């Protein structure tokens, strides 16, 4: 019996292409928070102006940020983050004060590293969370004693990773940098790449998403740089599969 295996072959090879699905998150929830250092006046992945670093900012974990190559839909959004507890030490530390900070997302926290930013839509990070906010700290905008600690009990003060609650907030009324247009990113002189002042989620004021799967942005840093158009990858892939298929006589 001669069976045409082509449809099955195409189906199986399609399933082998890694599926990219961004994390859709509610406007309020729980997350983890880590911290990282970013030089003052540094321009991070969103291309927000250097002035943004004078106020509280954070990088957002890749699959929630919505882009793996540059700026994404997370850029410019403001969140109120409230510390809950830290559980890496034994016993877990529950502070007796409630500390919050309102951050603007200016950077991408890529998958990899210690794994806190590695959650995918089907797999949370080690703390069971789908979002990690990597707070720019120390920062001139956040007190050095922002993170509660108990040095006499633990012998150190920096726990590194916290469980937090997050709440989507209006940048214009809640973020400390809102009074400075340049920090918000709402400058029309081209010096902010994709840093909406107060993104609403509408395509008109939200940064596009970039990835190897749906295309990476033009490289604006080098003139005349030629980039592979990654949107051509799926069609080229099918062509490749067909060529392989028809060159294996046993399959026909
Ligand atoms: C905080 O982290 C611990 C340890 O992973 C987890 O069991 C707990 O549910 C988290 N708490 C919240 C409120 O997310
Ligand atoms: C530190 O932990 C010890 C032991 O649990 C407790 O007695 C003390 O009050 C704590 N200090 C602070 C500042 O939380
Ligand atoms: C986006 O902007 C265009 C042009 O101003 C407008 O026609 C469209 O309705 C806007 N879309 C949304 C979702 O606001
Ligand atoms: C620290 C840690 O274990 N992080 C994990 C978070 O979740 C991702 C995805 O499951 C893992 O790859 C990380 O190792």
GROMACS .gro file of C-alpha atoms and ligand atoms in nm:
model
  308
    1UNK     CA    1   0.000   0.000   0.000
    2UNK     CA    2   0.140   0.336  -0.105
    3UNK     CA    3   0.053   0.615   0.139
    4UNK     CA    4   0.123   0.980   0.077
    5UNK     CA    5   0.304   1.090   0.389
    6UNK     CA    6   0.354   1.453   0.284
    7UNK     CA    7   0.074   1.608   0.497
    8UNK     CA    8   0.191   1.416   0.804
    9UNK     CA    9   0.553   1.511   0.733
   10UNK     CA   10   0.462   1.881   0.707
   11UNK     CA   11   0.252   1.864   1.023
   12UNK     CA   12   0.529   1.701   1.226
   13UNK     CA   13   0.794   1.943   1.104
   14UNK     CA   14   0.564   2.239   1.179
   15UNK     CA   15   0.522   2.117   1.533
   16UNK     CA   16   0.899   2.117   1.563
   17UNK     CA   17   0.918   2.497   1.502
   18UNK     CA   18   0.932   2.661   1.846
   19UNK     CA   19   0.609   2.847   1.903
   20UNK     CA   20   0.649   3.197   2.034
   21UNK     CA   21   0.372   3.314   2.255
   22UNK     CA   22   0.405   3.627   2.461
   23UNK     CA   23   0.274   3.629   2.816
   24UNK     CA   24  -0.060   3.806   2.848
   25UNK     CA   25  -0.089   3.935   3.201
   26UNK     CA   26  -0.371   4.093   3.397
   27UNK     CA   27  -0.343   4.456   3.507
   28UNK     CA   28  -0.284   4.347   3.869
   29UNK     CA   29  -0.112   4.040   4.006
   30UNK     CA   30   0.197   3.893   4.164
   31UNK     CA   31   0.546   3.881   4.020
   32UNK     CA   32   0.904   3.856   4.130
   33UNK     CA   33   1.141   4.148   4.157
   34UNK     CA   34   1.519   4.146   4.128
   35UNK     CA   35   1.752   4.442   4.089
   36UNK     CA   36   2.028   4.541   3.849
   37UNK     CA   37   2.261   4.831   3.794
   38UNK     CA   38   2.222   5.068   3.504
   39UNK     CA   39   2.453   5.367   3.471
   40UNK     CA   40   2.298   5.709   3.521
   41UNK     CA   41   2.185   5.857   3.185
   42UNK     CA   42   2.211   5.518   3.016
   43UNK     CA   43   1.978   5.455   2.721
   44UNK     CA   44   1.837   5.103   2.762
   45UNK     CA   45   1.645   4.872   2.526
   46UNK     CA   46   1.337   5.091   2.486
   47UNK     CA   47   1.548   5.385   2.380
   48UNK     CA   48   1.402   5.603   2.656
   49UNK     CA   49   1.611   5.915   2.708
   50UNK     CA   50   1.895   5.914   2.961
   51UNK     CA   51   1.682   6.138   3.182
   52UNK     CA   52   1.455   5.840   3.256
   53UNK     CA   53   1.731   5.697   3.476
   54UNK     CA   54   1.685   5.989   3.717
   55UNK     CA   55   1.355   5.828   3.823
   56UNK     CA   56   1.256   5.471   3.918
   57UNK     CA   57   1.280   5.238   3.618
   58UNK     CA   58   1.282   4.863   3.563
   59UNK     CA   59   1.350   4.600   3.301
   60UNK     CA   60   1.067   4.355   3.237
   61UNK     CA   61   1.109   3.982   3.175
   62UNK     CA   62   1.123   3.901   2.804
   63UNK     CA   63   0.802   3.710   2.740
   64UNK     CA   64   0.591   3.969   2.927
   65UNK     CA   65   0.790   4.261   2.781
   66UNK     CA   66   0.680   4.126   2.444
   67UNK     CA   67   1.003   4.139   2.246
   68UNK     CA   68   1.331   3.955   2.235
   69UNK     CA   69   1.537   4.178   2.011
   70UNK     CA   70   1.466   4.540   2.106
   71UNK     CA   71   1.183   4.752   2.237
   72UNK     CA   72   0.844   4.593   2.287
   73UNK     CA   73   0.489   4.655   2.406
   74UNK     CA   74   0.611   4.666   2.767
   75UNK     CA   75   0.810   4.983   2.700
   76UNK     CA   76   0.694   5.291   2.882
   77UNK     CA   77   0.437   5.116   3.101
   78UNK     CA   78   0.418   5.210   3.466
   79UNK     CA   79   0.365   4.967   3.750
   80UNK     CA   80   0.334   5.005   4.122
   81UNK     CA   81   0.542   4.728   4.281
   82UNK     CA   82   0.491   4.638   4.645
   83UNK     CA   83   0.729   4.410   4.832
   84UNK     CA   84   0.569   4.100   4.984
   85UNK     CA   85   0.838   3.863   5.105
   86UNK     CA   86   1.164   3.703   5.016
   87UNK     CA   87   1.190   3.331   5.035
   88UNK     CA   88   1.541   3.239   4.923
   89UNK     CA   89   1.665   3.254   5.282
   90UNK     CA   90   1.559   3.016   5.556
   91UNK     CA   91   1.339   3.118   5.724
   92UNK     CA   92   1.163   3.330   5.459
   93UNK     CA   93   1.170   3.701   5.540
   94UNK     CA   94   0.844   3.890   5.581
   95UNK     CA   95   0.912   4.259   5.639
   96UNK     CA   96   0.703   4.440   5.896
   97UNK     CA   97   0.684   4.749   5.675
   98UNK     CA   98   0.511   4.787   5.339
   99UNK     CA   99   0.740   4.929   5.071
  100UNK     CA  100   0.626   5.028   4.721
  101UNK     CA  101   0.781   5.194   4.422
  102UNK     CA  102   0.625   5.309   4.093
  103UNK     CA  103   0.850   5.218   3.799
  104UNK     CA  104   0.847   5.291   3.430
  105UNK     CA  105   0.964   5.003   3.210
  106UNK     CA  106   1.260   5.117   3.002
  107UNK     CA  107   1.448   4.791   2.946
  108UNK     CA  108   1.423   4.426   2.844
  109UNK     CA  109   1.529   4.155   3.090
  110UNK     CA  110   1.622   3.870   2.856
  111UNK     CA  111   1.561   3.500   2.908
  112UNK     CA  112   1.872   3.338   3.055
  113UNK     CA  113   2.104   3.441   3.334
  114UNK     CA  114   1.985   3.325   3.675
  115UNK     CA  115   1.647   3.244   3.523
  116UNK     CA  116   1.429   3.497   3.700
  117UNK     CA  117   1.337   3.655   3.365
  118UNK     CA  118   1.300   3.319   3.191
  119UNK     CA  119   0.932   3.247   3.248
  120UNK     CA  120   0.740   3.147   2.938
  121UNK     CA  121   0.365   3.132   2.884
  122UNK     CA  122   0.364   2.765   2.988
  123UNK     CA  123   0.635   2.772   3.254
  124UNK     CA  124   0.671   3.022   3.538
  125UNK     CA  125   1.004   3.101   3.703
  126UNK     CA  126   1.127   2.932   4.019
  127UNK     CA  127   0.889   3.133   4.236
  128UNK     CA  128   0.590   3.034   4.028
  129UNK     CA  129   0.567   3.381   3.871
  130UNK     CA  130   0.525   3.474   3.503
  131UNK     CA  131   0.666   3.826   3.530
  132UNK     CA  132   0.990   3.952   3.677
  133UNK     CA  133   1.064   4.320   3.725
  134UNK     CA  134   1.436   4.393   3.738
  135UNK     CA  135   1.454   4.718   3.930
  136UNK     CA  136   1.728   4.967   3.848
  137UNK     CA  137   1.876   4.996   4.197
  138UNK     CA  138   2.080   5.151   4.350
  139UNK     CA  139   1.926   5.458   4.193
  140UNK     CA  140   1.930   5.827   4.280
  141UNK     CA  141   1.549   5.802   4.278
  142UNK     CA  142   1.509   5.517   4.529
  143UNK     CA  143   1.639   5.527   4.886
  144UNK     CA  144   1.937   5.301   4.957
  145UNK     CA  145   1.738   5.145   5.240
  146UNK     CA  146   1.439   5.068   5.017
  147UNK     CA  147   1.470   4.692   5.070
  148UNK     CA  148   1.386   4.591   5.426
  149UNK     CA  149   1.628   4.349   5.589
  150UNK     CA  150   1.728   4.194   5.916
  151UNK     CA  151   2.106   4.179   5.925
  152UNK     CA  152   2.121   4.038   6.277
  153UNK     CA  153   1.912   3.737   6.176
  154UNK     CA  154   2.050   3.666   5.827
  155UNK     CA  155   2.398   3.817   5.837
  156UNK     CA  156   2.341   4.010   5.512
  157UNK     CA  157   2.095   4.269   5.384
  158UNK     CA  158   2.045   4.204   5.012
  159UNK     CA  159   1.804   3.916   4.951
  160UNK     CA  160   1.821   3.958   4.573
  161UNK     CA  161   1.477   3.826   4.483
  162UNK     CA  162   1.141   3.933   4.621
  163UNK     CA  163   0.783   3.829   4.568
  164UNK     CA  164   0.590   4.145   4.484
  165UNK     CA  165   0.244   4.252   4.386
  166UNK     CA  166   0.220   4.468   4.076
  167UNK     CA  167  -0.049   4.708   3.972
  168UNK     CA  168  -0.067   4.881   3.633
  169UNK     CA  169  -0.081   5.255   3.698
  170UNK     CA  170  -0.116   5.576   3.500
  171UNK     CA  171   0.233   5.713   3.434
  172UNK     CA  172   0.121   6.075   3.418
  173UNK     CA  173  -0.028   6.081   3.767
  174UNK     CA  174   0.178   5.812   3.944
  175UNK     CA  175   0.535   5.804   3.814
  176UNK     CA  176   0.787   6.036   3.982
  177UNK     CA  177   0.936   6.136   3.645
  178UNK     CA  178   0.604   6.244   3.496
  179UNK     CA  179   0.677   6.611   3.546
  180UNK     CA  180   0.979   6.594   3.315
  181UNK     CA  181   0.879   6.538   2.951
  182UNK     CA  182   1.227   6.415   2.856
  183UNK     CA  183   1.221   6.148   3.126
  184UNK     CA  184   0.876   6.032   3.020
  185UNK     CA  185   1.007   5.981   2.670
  186UNK     CA  186   0.757   6.210   2.511
  187UNK     CA  187   1.010   6.414   2.321
  188UNK     CA  188   0.948   6.479   1.953
  189UNK     CA  189   1.312   6.537   1.855
  190UNK     CA  190   1.380   6.171   1.776
  191UNK     CA  191   1.595   6.120   2.085
  192UNK     CA  192   1.361   5.861   2.233
  193UNK     CA  193   1.322   5.554   2.016
  194UNK     CA  194   1.015   5.383   2.157
  195UNK     CA  195   0.929   5.516   2.497
  196UNK     CA  196   0.561   5.608   2.507
  197UNK     CA  197   0.481   5.857   2.784
  198UNK     CA  198   0.179   5.661   2.898
  199UNK     CA  199   0.105   5.361   2.675
  200UNK     CA  200  -0.256   5.246   2.676
  201UNK     CA  201  -0.211   4.916   2.495
  202UNK     CA  202  -0.354   5.057   2.170
  203UNK     CA  203  -0.123   4.997   1.874
  204UNK     CA  204  -0.101   5.374   1.827
  205UNK     CA  205   0.088   5.439   2.147
  206UNK     CA  206   0.247   5.104   2.227
  207UNK     CA  207   0.583   4.986   2.096
  208UNK     CA  208   0.578   4.704   1.841
  209UNK     CA  209   0.710   4.362   1.927
  210UNK     CA  210   1.023   4.216   1.773
  211UNK     CA  211   1.157   3.865   1.772
  212UNK     CA  212   1.332   3.618   1.549
  213UNK     CA  213   0.985   3.485   1.464
  214UNK     CA  214   0.805   3.804   1.371
  215UNK     CA  215   1.090   4.016   1.243
  216UNK     CA  216   1.359   4.222   1.409
  217UNK     CA  217   1.376   4.599   1.383
  218UNK     CA  218   1.593   4.777   1.131
  219UNK     CA  219   1.939   4.840   1.268
  220UNK     CA  220   1.952   5.214   1.306
  221UNK     CA  221   2.299   5.216   1.457
  222UNK     CA  222   2.506   5.127   1.149
  223UNK     CA  223   2.443   5.286   0.812
  224UNK     CA  224   2.399   5.045   0.526
  225UNK     CA  225   2.385   4.740   0.751
  226UNK     CA  226   2.206   4.460   0.574
  227UNK     CA  227   1.979   4.248   0.786
  228UNK     CA  228   1.830   3.909   0.713
  229UNK     CA  229   1.455   3.950   0.683
  230UNK     CA  230   1.348   3.695   0.938
  231UNK     CA  231   0.989   3.707   0.816
  232UNK     CA  232   1.114   3.502   0.524
  233UNK     CA  233   1.222   3.220   0.752
  234UNK     CA  234   0.892   3.025   0.766
  235UNK     CA  235   0.843   3.020   0.382
  236UNK     CA  236   1.209   2.927   0.330
  237UNK     CA  237   1.172   2.659   0.593
  238UNK     CA  238   0.877   2.500   0.412
  239UNK     CA  239   1.069   2.511   0.085
  240UNK     CA  240   1.357   2.335   0.257
  241UNK     CA  241   1.124   2.070   0.400
  242UNK     CA  242   0.970   2.008   0.057
  243UNK     CA  243   1.310   1.974  -0.105
  244UNK     CA  244   1.420   1.727   0.163
  245UNK     CA  245   1.094   1.537   0.132
  246UNK     CA  246   1.110   1.495  -0.244
  247UNK     CA  247   1.474   1.398  -0.233
  248UNK     CA  248   1.407   1.096  -0.013
  249UNK     CA  249   1.259   0.841  -0.257
  250UNK     CA  250   1.150   0.608   0.023
  251UNK     CA  251   0.902   0.868   0.145
  252UNK     CA  252   0.728   0.907  -0.190
  253LIG     C1  253   0.636   3.371   4.703
  253LIG     O1  254   0.729   3.272   4.678
  253LIG     C2  255   0.704   3.146   4.733
  253LIG     C3  256   0.819   3.054   4.702
  253LIG     O2  257   0.828   3.024   4.567
  253LIG     C4  258   0.572   3.094   4.685
  253LIG     O3  259   0.546   2.968   4.744
  253LIG     C5  260   0.463   3.191   4.722
  253LIG     O4  261   0.340   3.148   4.674
  253LIG     C6  262   0.495   3.328   4.670
  253LIG     N1  263   0.398   3.423   4.722
  253LIG     C7  264   0.321   3.495   4.646
  253LIG     C8  265   0.226   3.587   4.715
  253LIG     O5  266   0.326   3.493   4.525
  254LIG     C1  267   1.520   4.026   6.325
  254LIG     O1  268   1.486   3.893   6.355
  254LIG     C2  269   1.482   3.864   6.494
  254LIG     C3  270   1.458   3.714   6.509
  254LIG     O2  271   1.340   3.676   6.442
  254LIG     C4  272   1.375   3.949   6.561
  254LIG     O3  273   1.372   3.926   6.698
  254LIG     C5  274   1.403   4.096   6.534
  254LIG     O4  275   1.298   4.175   6.583
  254LIG     C6  276   1.416   4.119   6.385
  254LIG     N1  277   1.457   4.256   6.361
  254LIG     C7  278   1.404   4.328   6.264
  254LIG     C8  279   1.457   4.467   6.248
  254LIG     O5  280   1.314   4.286   6.191
  255LIG     C1  281  -0.475   5.511   1.558
  255LIG     O1  282  -0.449   5.631   1.487
  255LIG     C2  283  -0.518   5.639   1.362
  255LIG     C3  284  -0.472   5.766   1.290
  255LIG     O2  285  -0.475   5.875   1.376
  255LIG     C4  286  -0.669   5.636   1.388
  255LIG     O3  287  -0.739   5.640   1.267
  255LIG     C5  288  -0.704   5.507   1.462
  255LIG     O4  289  -0.840   5.506   1.495
  255LIG     C6  290  -0.622   5.494   1.589
  255LIG     N1  291  -0.645   5.363   1.647
  255LIG     C7  292  -0.671   5.345   1.776
  255LIG     C8  293  -0.693   5.205   1.821
  255LIG     O5  294  -0.677   5.439   1.855
  256LIG     C1  295   1.589   3.061   3.922
  256LIG     C2  296   1.506   2.968   3.842
  256LIG     O1  297   1.494   2.851   3.873
  256LIG     N1  298   1.446   3.019   3.738
  256LIG     C3  299   1.362   2.942   3.649
  256LIG     C4  300   1.239   3.025   3.615
  256LIG     O2  301   1.166   2.957   3.521
  256LIG     C5  302   1.236   2.929   3.400
  256LIG     C6  303   1.138   2.871   3.305
  256LIG     O3  304   1.077   2.760   3.364
  256LIG     C7  305   1.354   2.840   3.424
  256LIG     O4  306   1.426   2.822   3.304
  256LIG     C8  307   1.443   2.906   3.524
  256LIG     O5  308   1.551   2.824   3.557
   0.00000   0.00000   0.00000
